[in-house]
mmCIF file with all atom_site columns, C-alpha atoms in Angstrom:
data_model
loop_
_atom_site.group_PDB
_atom_site.id
_atom_site.type_symbol
_atom_site.label_atom_id
_atom_site.label_alt_id
_atom_site.label_comp_id
_atom_site.label_asym_id
_atom_site.label_entity_id
_atom_site.label_seq_id
_atom_site.pdbx_PDB_ins_code
_atom_site.Cartn_x
_atom_site.Cartn_y
_atom_site.Cartn_z
_atom_site.occupancy
_atom_site.B_iso_or_equiv
_atom_site.pdbx_formal_charge
_atom_site.auth_seq_id
_atom_site.auth_comp_id
_atom_site.auth_asym_id
_atom_site.auth_atom_id
_atom_site.pdbx_PDB_model_num
ATOM 1   C CA . UNK R 1 1   ? 50.038 85.448  61.290 1.00 0.00 ? 1   UNK R CA 1
ATOM 2   C CA . UNK R 1 2   ? 52.418 86.622  58.559 1.00 0.00 ? 2   UNK R CA 1
ATOM 3   C CA . UNK R 1 3   ? 55.807 85.089  57.743 1.00 0.00 ? 3   UNK R CA 1
ATOM 4   C CA . UNK R 1 4   ? 55.577 83.084  60.975 1.00 0.00 ? 4   UNK R CA 1
ATOM 5   C CA . UNK R 1 5   ? 55.349 86.250  63.077 1.00 0.00 ? 5   UNK R CA 1
ATOM 6   C CA . UNK R 1 6   ? 52.370 86.994  65.245 1.00 0.00 ? 6   UNK R CA 1
ATOM 7   C CA . UNK R 1 7   ? 50.760 90.388  64.691 1.00 0.00 ? 7   UNK R CA 1
ATOM 8   C CA . UNK R 1 8   ? 51.014 92.479  67.850 1.00 0.00 ? 8   UNK R CA 1
ATOM 9   C CA . UNK R 1 9   ? 47.906 93.617  69.671 1.00 0.00 ? 9   UNK R CA 1
ATOM 10  C CA . UNK R 1 10  ? 48.713 96.915  71.413 1.00 0.00 ? 10  UNK R CA 1
ATOM 11  C CA . UNK R 1 11  ? 46.883 98.701  74.228 1.00 0.00 ? 11  UNK R CA 1
ATOM 12  C CA . UNK R 1 12  ? 47.498 102.452 74.302 1.00 0.00 ? 12  UNK R CA 1
ATOM 13  C CA . UNK R 1 13  ? 46.662 104.242 77.549 1.00 0.00 ? 13  UNK R CA 1
ATOM 14  C CA . UNK R 1 14  ? 46.344 107.930 78.395 1.00 0.00 ? 14  UNK R CA 1
ATOM 15  C CA . UNK R 1 15  ? 45.856 107.654 82.176 1.00 0.00 ? 15  UNK R CA 1
ATOM 16  C CA . UNK R 1 16  ? 43.848 110.147 84.189 1.00 0.00 ? 16  UNK R CA 1
ATOM 17  C CA . UNK R 1 17  ? 42.164 110.345 87.585 1.00 0.00 ? 17  UNK R CA 1
ATOM 18  C CA . UNK R 1 18  ? 38.809 111.436 86.130 1.00 0.00 ? 18  UNK R CA 1
ATOM 19  C CA . UNK R 1 19  ? 38.972 110.126 82.576 1.00 0.00 ? 19  UNK R CA 1
ATOM 20  C CA . UNK R 1 20  ? 41.428 107.690 81.018 1.00 0.00 ? 20  UNK R CA 1
ATOM 21  C CA . UNK R 1 21  ? 41.722 107.137 77.291 1.00 0.00 ? 21  UNK R CA 1
ATOM 22  C CA . UNK R 1 22  ? 42.423 103.704 75.879 1.00 0.00 ? 22  UNK R CA 1
ATOM 23  C CA . UNK R 1 23  ? 42.859 102.204 72.427 1.00 0.00 ? 23  UNK R CA 1
ATOM 24  C CA . UNK R 1 24  ? 43.475 98.653  71.267 1.00 0.00 ? 24  UNK R CA 1
ATOM 25  C CA . UNK R 1 25  ? 45.152 98.300  67.873 1.00 0.00 ? 25  UNK R CA 1
ATOM 26  C CA . UNK R 1 26  ? 46.214 95.397  65.753 1.00 0.00 ? 26  UNK R CA 1
ATOM 27  C CA . UNK R 1 27  ? 47.735 95.322  62.293 1.00 0.00 ? 27  UNK R CA 1
ATOM 28  C CA . UNK R 1 28  ? 45.926 94.083  59.197 1.00 0.00 ? 28  UNK R CA 1
ATOM 29  C CA . UNK R 1 29  ? 47.714 94.019  55.842 1.00 0.00 ? 29  UNK R CA 1
ATOM 30  C CA . UNK R 1 30  ? 50.397 96.425  57.105 1.00 0.00 ? 30  UNK R CA 1
ATOM 31  C CA . UNK R 1 31  ? 47.806 98.963  58.263 1.00 0.00 ? 31  UNK R CA 1
ATOM 32  C CA . UNK R 1 32  ? 46.580 99.809  61.763 1.00 0.00 ? 32  UNK R CA 1
ATOM 33  C CA . UNK R 1 33  ? 43.236 98.270  62.680 1.00 0.00 ? 33  UNK R CA 1
ATOM 34  C CA . UNK R 1 34  ? 41.258 99.693  65.592 1.00 0.00 ? 34  UNK R CA 1
ATOM 35  C CA . UNK R 1 35  ? 39.845 96.956  67.784 1.00 0.00 ? 35  UNK R CA 1
ATOM 36  C CA . UNK R 1 36  ? 38.403 99.450  70.276 1.00 0.00 ? 36  UNK R CA 1
ATOM 37  C CA . UNK R 1 37  ? 38.983 103.045 71.300 1.00 0.00 ? 37  UNK R CA 1
ATOM 38  C CA . UNK R 1 38  ? 37.295 105.002 74.063 1.00 0.00 ? 38  UNK R CA 1
ATOM 39  C CA . UNK R 1 39  ? 37.496 106.556 77.482 1.00 0.00 ? 39  UNK R CA 1
ATOM 40  C CA . UNK R 1 40  ? 36.912 105.294 80.971 1.00 0.00 ? 40  UNK R CA 1
ATOM 41  C CA . UNK R 1 41  ? 34.815 107.923 82.718 1.00 0.00 ? 41  UNK R CA 1
ATOM 42  C CA . UNK R 1 42  ? 35.414 107.694 86.453 1.00 0.00 ? 42  UNK R CA 1
ATOM 43  C CA . UNK R 1 43  ? 32.809 108.746 89.009 1.00 0.00 ? 43  UNK R CA 1
ATOM 44  C CA . UNK R 1 44  ? 33.847 112.239 90.083 1.00 0.00 ? 44  UNK R CA 1
ATOM 45  C CA . UNK R 1 45  ? 31.622 111.945 93.152 1.00 0.00 ? 45  UNK R CA 1
ATOM 46  C CA . UNK R 1 46  ? 33.965 109.265 94.527 1.00 0.00 ? 46  UNK R CA 1
ATOM 47  C CA . UNK R 1 47  ? 37.139 109.853 96.518 1.00 0.00 ? 47  UNK R CA 1
ATOM 48  C CA . UNK R 1 48  ? 40.384 109.428 94.576 1.00 0.00 ? 48  UNK R CA 1
ATOM 49  C CA . UNK R 1 49  ? 41.046 106.037 96.172 1.00 0.00 ? 49  UNK R CA 1
ATOM 50  C CA . UNK R 1 50  ? 37.677 104.704 95.020 1.00 0.00 ? 50  UNK R CA 1
ATOM 51  C CA . UNK R 1 51  ? 38.140 106.124 91.505 1.00 0.00 ? 51  UNK R CA 1
ATOM 52  C CA . UNK R 1 52  ? 41.467 104.287 91.341 1.00 0.00 ? 52  UNK R CA 1
ATOM 53  C CA . UNK R 1 53  ? 39.730 101.026 92.265 1.00 0.00 ? 53  UNK R CA 1
ATOM 54  C CA . UNK R 1 54  ? 37.154 101.758 89.550 1.00 0.00 ? 54  UNK R CA 1
ATOM 55  C CA . UNK R 1 55  ? 39.967 102.443 87.044 1.00 0.00 ? 55  UNK R CA 1
ATOM 56  C CA . UNK R 1 56  ? 41.696 99.172  87.942 1.00 0.00 ? 56  UNK R CA 1
ATOM 57  C CA . UNK R 1 57  ? 38.520 97.169  87.341 1.00 0.00 ? 57  UNK R CA 1
ATOM 58  C CA . UNK R 1 58  ? 37.785 98.845  83.999 1.00 0.00 ? 58  UNK R CA 1
ATOM 59  C CA . UNK R 1 59  ? 41.371 98.458  82.808 1.00 0.00 ? 59  UNK R CA 1
ATOM 60  C CA . UNK R 1 60  ? 41.357 94.797  83.819 1.00 0.00 ? 60  UNK R CA 1
ATOM 61  C CA . UNK R 1 61  ? 38.135 94.206  81.843 1.00 0.00 ? 61  UNK R CA 1
ATOM 62  C CA . UNK R 1 62  ? 39.596 95.830  78.710 1.00 0.00 ? 62  UNK R CA 1
ATOM 63  C CA . UNK R 1 63  ? 42.770 93.763  78.951 1.00 0.00 ? 63  UNK R CA 1
ATOM 64  C CA . UNK R 1 64  ? 40.860 90.512  79.484 1.00 0.00 ? 64  UNK R CA 1
ATOM 65  C CA . UNK R 1 65  ? 38.513 91.271  76.586 1.00 0.00 ? 65  UNK R CA 1
ATOM 66  C CA . UNK R 1 66  ? 41.206 92.109  74.021 1.00 0.00 ? 66  UNK R CA 1
ATOM 67  C CA . UNK R 1 67  ? 44.228 90.202  75.342 1.00 0.00 ? 67  UNK R CA 1
ATOM 68  C CA . UNK R 1 68  ? 46.831 92.737  74.140 1.00 0.00 ? 68  UNK R CA 1
ATOM 69  C CA . UNK R 1 69  ? 50.472 91.693  74.154 1.00 0.00 ? 69  UNK R CA 1
ATOM 70  C CA . UNK R 1 70  ? 51.946 95.067  75.087 1.00 0.00 ? 70  UNK R CA 1
ATOM 71  C CA . UNK R 1 71  ? 50.768 98.290  76.712 1.00 0.00 ? 71  UNK R CA 1
ATOM 72  C CA . UNK R 1 72  ? 51.979 101.722 75.643 1.00 0.00 ? 72  UNK R CA 1
ATOM 73  C CA . UNK R 1 73  ? 51.491 104.296 78.394 1.00 0.00 ? 73  UNK R CA 1
ATOM 74  C CA . UNK R 1 74  ? 52.041 107.993 78.348 1.00 0.00 ? 74  UNK R CA 1
ATOM 75  C CA . UNK R 1 75  ? 55.124 108.824 80.385 1.00 0.00 ? 75  UNK R CA 1
ATOM 76  C CA . UNK R 1 76  ? 55.062 111.058 83.412 1.00 0.00 ? 76  UNK R CA 1
ATOM 77  C CA . UNK R 1 77  ? 55.422 114.753 82.798 1.00 0.00 ? 77  UNK R CA 1
ATOM 78  C CA . UNK R 1 78  ? 54.767 117.621 85.147 1.00 0.00 ? 78  UNK R CA 1
ATOM 79  C CA . UNK R 1 79  ? 53.672 121.171 84.905 1.00 0.00 ? 79  UNK R CA 1
ATOM 80  C CA . UNK R 1 80  ? 55.721 123.230 87.345 1.00 0.00 ? 80  UNK R CA 1
ATOM 81  C CA . UNK R 1 81  ? 52.659 125.222 88.326 1.00 0.00 ? 81  UNK R CA 1
ATOM 82  C CA . UNK R 1 82  ? 50.586 122.132 89.147 1.00 0.00 ? 82  UNK R CA 1
ATOM 83  C CA . UNK R 1 83  ? 52.683 119.588 91.091 1.00 0.00 ? 83  UNK R CA 1
ATOM 84  C CA . UNK R 1 84  ? 49.586 118.186 92.831 1.00 0.00 ? 84  UNK R CA 1
ATOM 85  C CA . UNK R 1 85  ? 48.013 117.361 89.446 1.00 0.00 ? 85  UNK R CA 1
ATOM 86  C CA . UNK R 1 86  ? 51.165 115.495 88.418 1.00 0.00 ? 86  UNK R CA 1
ATOM 87  C CA . UNK R 1 87  ? 51.090 113.505 91.647 1.00 0.00 ? 87  UNK R CA 1
ATOM 88  C CA . UNK R 1 88  ? 47.434 112.533 91.192 1.00 0.00 ? 88  UNK R CA 1
ATOM 89  C CA . UNK R 1 89  ? 48.109 111.591 87.552 1.00 0.00 ? 89  UNK R CA 1
ATOM 90  C CA . UNK R 1 90  ? 50.948 109.406 88.823 1.00 0.00 ? 90  UNK R CA 1
ATOM 91  C CA . UNK R 1 91  ? 48.469 107.463 90.970 1.00 0.00 ? 91  UNK R CA 1
ATOM 92  C CA . UNK R 1 92  ? 46.263 106.725 87.937 1.00 0.00 ? 92  UNK R CA 1
ATOM 93  C CA . UNK R 1 93  ? 49.300 105.779 85.874 1.00 0.00 ? 93  UNK R CA 1
ATOM 94  C CA . UNK R 1 94  ? 50.475 103.452 88.641 1.00 0.00 ? 94  UNK R CA 1
ATOM 95  C CA . UNK R 1 95  ? 47.112 101.669 88.693 1.00 0.00 ? 95  UNK R CA 1
ATOM 96  C CA . UNK R 1 96  ? 47.293 101.152 84.922 1.00 0.00 ? 96  UNK R CA 1
ATOM 97  C CA . UNK R 1 97  ? 50.876 99.873  85.153 1.00 0.00 ? 97  UNK R CA 1
ATOM 98  C CA . UNK R 1 98  ? 49.904 97.490  87.933 1.00 0.00 ? 98  UNK R CA 1
ATOM 99  C CA . UNK R 1 99  ? 46.917 96.044  86.061 1.00 0.00 ? 99  UNK R CA 1
ATOM 100 C CA . UNK R 1 100 ? 48.920 95.583  82.870 1.00 0.00 ? 100 UNK R CA 1
ATOM 101 C CA . UNK R 1 101 ? 51.743 93.828  84.680 1.00 0.00 ? 101 UNK R CA 1
ATOM 102 C CA . UNK R 1 102 ? 49.398 91.818  86.897 1.00 0.00 ? 102 UNK R CA 1
ATOM 103 C CA . UNK R 1 103 ? 47.788 90.434  83.731 1.00 0.00 ? 103 UNK R CA 1
ATOM 104 C CA . UNK R 1 104 ? 51.168 89.544  82.233 1.00 0.00 ? 104 UNK R CA 1
ATOM 105 C CA . UNK R 1 105 ? 51.670 92.314  79.700 1.00 0.00 ? 105 UNK R CA 1
ATOM 106 C CA . UNK R 1 106 ? 54.874 93.933  78.531 1.00 0.00 ? 106 UNK R CA 1
ATOM 107 C CA . UNK R 1 107 ? 54.879 97.691  79.084 1.00 0.00 ? 107 UNK R CA 1
ATOM 108 C CA . UNK R 1 108 ? 56.395 100.549 77.121 1.00 0.00 ? 108 UNK R CA 1
ATOM 109 C CA . UNK R 1 109 ? 56.511 104.120 78.427 1.00 0.00 ? 109 UNK R CA 1
ATOM 110 C CA . UNK R 1 110 ? 56.349 106.830 75.785 1.00 0.00 ? 110 UNK R CA 1
ATOM 111 C CA . UNK R 1 111 ? 57.073 110.525 76.206 1.00 0.00 ? 111 UNK R CA 1
ATOM 112 C CA . UNK R 1 112 ? 54.174 112.604 74.865 1.00 0.00 ? 112 UNK R CA 1
ATOM 113 C CA . UNK R 1 113 ? 56.534 114.692 72.689 1.00 0.00 ? 113 UNK R CA 1
ATOM 114 C CA . UNK R 1 114 ? 58.039 111.536 71.186 1.00 0.00 ? 114 UNK R CA 1
ATOM 115 C CA . UNK R 1 115 ? 54.582 110.223 70.230 1.00 0.00 ? 115 UNK R CA 1
ATOM 116 C CA . UNK R 1 116 ? 53.580 113.611 68.768 1.00 0.00 ? 116 UNK R CA 1
ATOM 117 C CA . UNK R 1 117 ? 56.792 113.758 66.723 1.00 0.00 ? 117 UNK R CA 1
ATOM 118 C CA . UNK R 1 118 ? 56.207 110.349 65.113 1.00 0.00 ? 118 UNK R CA 1
ATOM 119 C CA . UNK R 1 119 ? 52.432 110.515 64.711 1.00 0.00 ? 119 UNK R CA 1
ATOM 120 C CA . UNK R 1 120 ? 51.839 114.225 64.005 1.00 0.00 ? 120 UNK R CA 1
ATOM 121 C CA . UNK R 1 121 ? 55.244 115.305 62.702 1.00 0.00 ? 121 UNK R CA 1
ATOM 122 C CA . UNK R 1 122 ? 56.086 117.672 65.577 1.00 0.00 ? 122 UNK R CA 1
ATOM 123 C CA . UNK R 1 123 ? 56.848 117.103 69.243 1.00 0.00 ? 123 UNK R CA 1
ATOM 124 C CA . UNK R 1 124 ? 54.938 120.320 69.913 1.00 0.00 ? 124 UNK R CA 1
ATOM 125 C CA . UNK R 1 125 ? 51.758 119.235 68.106 1.00 0.00 ? 125 UNK R CA 1
ATOM 126 C CA . UNK R 1 126 ? 48.514 120.504 69.617 1.00 0.00 ? 126 UNK R CA 1
ATOM 127 C CA . UNK R 1 127 ? 45.663 118.261 70.762 1.00 0.00 ? 127 UNK R CA 1
ATOM 128 C CA . UNK R 1 128 ? 43.666 118.951 67.550 1.00 0.00 ? 128 UNK R CA 1
ATOM 129 C CA . UNK R 1 129 ? 46.746 118.151 65.427 1.00 0.00 ? 129 UNK R CA 1
ATOM 130 C CA . UNK R 1 130 ? 47.181 114.816 67.216 1.00 0.00 ? 130 UNK R CA 1
ATOM 131 C CA . UNK R 1 131 ? 43.472 114.065 66.759 1.00 0.00 ? 131 UNK R CA 1
ATOM 132 C CA . UNK R 1 132 ? 43.660 114.759 63.008 1.00 0.00 ? 132 UNK R CA 1
ATOM 133 C CA . UNK R 1 133 ? 46.882 112.759 62.643 1.00 0.00 ? 133 UNK R CA 1
ATOM 134 C CA . UNK R 1 134 ? 45.598 109.628 64.373 1.00 0.00 ? 134 UNK R CA 1
ATOM 135 C CA . UNK R 1 135 ? 42.421 109.887 62.275 1.00 0.00 ? 135 UNK R CA 1
ATOM 136 C CA . UNK R 1 136 ? 44.558 109.957 59.114 1.00 0.00 ? 136 UNK R CA 1
ATOM 137 C CA . UNK R 1 137 ? 46.715 107.025 60.271 1.00 0.00 ? 137 UNK R CA 1
ATOM 138 C CA . UNK R 1 138 ? 43.652 104.906 61.021 1.00 0.00 ? 138 UNK R CA 1
ATOM 139 C CA . UNK R 1 139 ? 41.499 105.971 58.075 1.00 0.00 ? 139 UNK R CA 1
ATOM 140 C CA . UNK R 1 140 ? 38.828 107.590 60.253 1.00 0.00 ? 140 UNK R CA 1
ATOM 141 C CA . UNK R 1 141 ? 36.424 110.044 58.633 1.00 0.00 ? 141 UNK R CA 1
ATOM 142 C CA . UNK R 1 142 ? 36.637 112.369 61.643 1.00 0.00 ? 142 UNK R CA 1
ATOM 143 C CA . UNK R 1 143 ? 39.108 112.795 64.496 1.00 0.00 ? 143 UNK R CA 1
ATOM 144 C CA . UNK R 1 144 ? 38.460 110.690 67.605 1.00 0.00 ? 144 UNK R CA 1
ATOM 145 C CA . UNK R 1 145 ? 37.036 112.505 70.613 1.00 0.00 ? 145 UNK R CA 1
ATOM 146 C CA . UNK R 1 146 ? 37.632 113.306 73.355 1.00 0.00 ? 146 UNK R CA 1
ATOM 147 C CA . UNK R 1 147 ? 41.336 114.040 73.142 1.00 0.00 ? 147 UNK R CA 1
ATOM 148 C CA . UNK R 1 148 ? 42.058 111.396 75.826 1.00 0.00 ? 148 UNK R CA 1
ATOM 149 C CA . UNK R 1 149 ? 40.954 108.733 73.340 1.00 0.00 ? 149 UNK R CA 1
ATOM 150 C CA . UNK R 1 150 ? 43.040 110.332 70.575 1.00 0.00 ? 150 UNK R CA 1
ATOM 151 C CA . UNK R 1 151 ? 46.121 110.447 72.827 1.00 0.00 ? 151 UNK R CA 1
ATOM 152 C CA . UNK R 1 152 ? 45.673 106.768 73.734 1.00 0.00 ? 152 UNK R CA 1
ATOM 153 C CA . UNK R 1 153 ? 45.315 105.949 70.042 1.00 0.00 ? 153 UNK R CA 1
ATOM 154 C CA . UNK R 1 154 ? 48.519 107.906 69.411 1.00 0.00 ? 154 UNK R CA 1
ATOM 155 C CA . UNK R 1 155 ? 50.337 105.886 72.085 1.00 0.00 ? 155 UNK R CA 1
ATOM 156 C CA . UNK R 1 156 ? 49.094 102.611 70.572 1.00 0.00 ? 156 UNK R CA 1
ATOM 157 C CA . UNK R 1 157 ? 50.048 103.751 67.048 1.00 0.00 ? 157 UNK R CA 1
ATOM 158 C CA . UNK R 1 158 ? 53.514 104.745 68.227 1.00 0.00 ? 158 UNK R CA 1
ATOM 159 C CA . UNK R 1 159 ? 54.090 101.318 69.767 1.00 0.00 ? 159 UNK R CA 1
ATOM 160 C CA . UNK R 1 160 ? 52.551 99.439  66.829 1.00 0.00 ? 160 UNK R CA 1
ATOM 161 C CA . UNK R 1 161 ? 54.796 101.386 64.452 1.00 0.00 ? 161 UNK R CA 1
ATOM 162 C CA . UNK R 1 162 ? 57.809 100.466 66.578 1.00 0.00 ? 162 UNK R CA 1
ATOM 163 C CA . UNK R 1 163 ? 56.864 96.773  66.439 1.00 0.00 ? 163 UNK R CA 1
ATOM 164 C CA . UNK R 1 164 ? 55.748 96.880  62.800 1.00 0.00 ? 164 UNK R CA 1
ATOM 165 C CA . UNK R 1 165 ? 58.099 99.273  60.946 1.00 0.00 ? 165 UNK R CA 1
ATOM 166 C CA . UNK R 1 166 ? 56.344 98.603  57.624 1.00 0.00 ? 166 UNK R CA 1
ATOM 167 C CA . UNK R 1 167 ? 53.059 99.960  59.035 1.00 0.00 ? 167 UNK R CA 1
ATOM 168 C CA . UNK R 1 168 ? 51.326 102.251 56.543 1.00 0.00 ? 168 UNK R CA 1
ATOM 169 C CA . UNK R 1 169 ? 48.632 104.883 56.830 1.00 0.00 ? 169 UNK R CA 1
ATOM 170 C CA . UNK R 1 170 ? 45.150 103.494 56.217 1.00 0.00 ? 170 UNK R CA 1
ATOM 171 C CA . UNK R 1 171 ? 43.507 105.122 53.172 1.00 0.00 ? 171 UNK R CA 1
#
């Protein structure tokens, strides 16, 4: 606690129907501190409905373990050529939204381009650029992999920066 204000604990989520990235960040001495970052690998041998149940359980466990105060989720975007993919992604996103809300969290939706602009300096940043940028922000020796984890870390950083404007890059 600093100046009577509680430091936010943010859960960043990059939802997916096969693999979902997540990152939990807090703030220590005006710098981002990674509590945990990783991916939830879903069983591809299962039907979509069963993978969604698996995702809900994993997301619930992460939330209960870290007790974040707010979730930052990647907003919905669609590729005109792949409307079915966007629909399936929407199912995974819905499960994450439901679990966050069910466990009493505030939720922020972030457009991928908006996160890239703040974290990497360009709304058109590539996956490798985002990976390098989140590594620099968090003082990591190498970029986080896979890119789902890096995107989730970017979402969490974006939200943490919004809540903690004095946030600085970790050396």
